[in-house]
Amino acid sequence: MISFIPTLSAAQAREMIETSKSKATALNVPCSIAVIGRDGHLLSFERQDGAMAGSVELAINKAFTAQIFNNATDRLSVLAQPGAELFGIQHSHNGRVVVFGGGIPIQFQGQAIGAIGVSGGTVAEDVAIAEAGAGILAELLVPGRA
């Protein structure tokens, strides 16, 4: 039996960015938004006017973190606290691991096939903006749906 594992297209990545930008505009939060593919490399990126310079690498690294750990970065934040089972994980991967909210894996059958990362607002704002972008693919990635 051949197993089909979808990949994110550049068009889907741009659609995720556009949806996230709409949410960011509604929240009045200029931000950087990154979408990476299953290989961990950038598919699409945008830094909105007024977004902080520091938000660029954070958005990319939030997406990277969500992808390689197949976990939302706000969830990793809990696991990376002193005394928790992943304490210190943020020091791995040459410091690219980000353990606060704004990175969300894009999953198919439980496996990350890409991720979105957002930086520029509060953690709650970044999560909401990332969720908006990630949410547009939810129906497309449900097995059995076109």
C-alpha positions in Angstrom: 0.0 0.0 0.0 1.3 3.4 -1.0 1.1 6.0 1.7 0.4 9.6 0.7 1.9 12.3 2.8 0.9 15.8 1.7 3.2 18.7 1.4 2.5 22.4 1.7 2.6 24.2 -1.5 3.9 27.8 -2.0 0.3 28.8 -2.8 -1.0 27.4 0.5 1.8 29.0 2.4 0.9 32.4 0.8 -2.7 31.8 1.7 -1.8 31.1 5.3 0.3 34.4 5.3 -2.6 36.4 3.9 -5.1 35.0 6.4 -2.6 35.7 9.3 -2.1 39.2 8.0 -5.8 39.9 8.1 -6.0 38.7 11.7 -2.9 40.8 12.5 -4.5 43.9 10.9 -7.8 43.3 12.9 -5.7 43.1 16.1 -3.6 46.1 15.1 -0.4 44.1 15.5 2.3 44.5 12.8 4.2 41.3 12.8 6.4 38.9 10.9 4.9 35.7 9.6 6.8 32.6 8.4 5.6 29.3 6.9 8.0 26.4 6.5 7.7 23.1 4.8 8.2 19.6 6.1 11.9 19.9 5.4 12.2 22.8 7.8 13.0 25.4 5.1 11.1 28.6 4.5 8.2 28.5 2.0 6.9 32.0 2.5 7.6 35.0 4.7 6.3 38.5 5.2 7.3 41.3 7.6 4.5 43.8 7.8 5.2 47.5 7.9 5.9 48.5 11.4 6.9 45.0 12.6 10.0 45.0 14.9 13.3 43.9 13.4 13.6 41.2 16.1 10.4 39.6 15.0 11.9 38.3 11.7 14.1 35.6 13.2 11.6 34.8 16.0 8.8 34.1 13.5 11.1 31.8 11.4 12.4 30.1 14.5 9.0 29.6 16.0 7.9 27.8 12.8 11.1 25.8 12.8 10.5 24.8 16.4 6.9 23.8 15.9 8.0 21.7 12.8 10.9 19.8 14.3 9.1 19.0 17.6 5.6 18.5 16.0 4.3 20.7 18.8 3.0 24.2 19.3 5.6 26.4 20.9 3.2 27.5 23.7 2.9 23.8 24.7 6.7 23.5 24.6 6.9 26.5 26.9 5.2 24.5 29.7 7.5 21.6 29.1 10.7 23.8 29.2 10.1 25.3 32.6 12.6 24.6 35.4 11.9 21.1 36.7 9.9 20.1 33.7 10.9 17.2 31.4 12.2 19.4 28.6 14.0 22.1 30.7 16.9 23.5 28.6 15.5 22.5 25.2 15.7 26.1 24.1 19.5 25.8 24.0 19.4 23.0 21.4 19.7 23.4 17.7 22.2 26.3 18.0 19.7 28.4 19.9 17.0 28.3 17.2 14.4 26.6 19.5 11.8 29.1 20.7 9.7 28.1 23.7 6.9 30.7 23.8 3.7 30.9 21.8 3.4 31.8 18.2 4.6 28.6 16.4 2.0 26.0 15.3 2.7 22.8 13.4 0.6 22.0 10.3 -0.3 18.3 10.8 -1.6 15.5 8.6 -2.4 12.3 10.4 -0.5 13.4 13.5 2.7 14.3 11.6 4.0 17.8 11.0 4.2 18.6 7.3 5.1 22.2 7.9 4.5 25.0 10.4 3.6 28.7 10.8 5.4 31.1 13.1 4.3 34.6 14.1 6.1 37.3 16.1 5.4 40.9 16.8 2.7 41.1 19.4 2.1 39.6 22.8 2.3 35.8 23.1 -1.5 35.6 23.0 -1.7 37.8 19.9 1.0 35.8 18.1 -0.8 32.6 18.9 -4.2 34.0 17.7 -2.6 35.2 14.4 -0.8 31.9 13.9 -4.0 29.9 14.6 -5.8 32.0 12.0 -3.3 31.1 9.3 -3.0 27.5 10.3 -6.8 27.1 10.5 -7.4 27.6 6.8 -5.8 24.3 5.9 -7.6 22.2 8.5 -10.4 20.9 6.2 -8.0 20.3 3.3 -5.8 18.0 5.5 -8.5 15.8 6.9 -8.2 12.3 5.3 -11.0 11.5 3.0 -11.8 15.1 2.1 -10.8 16.7 -1.2 
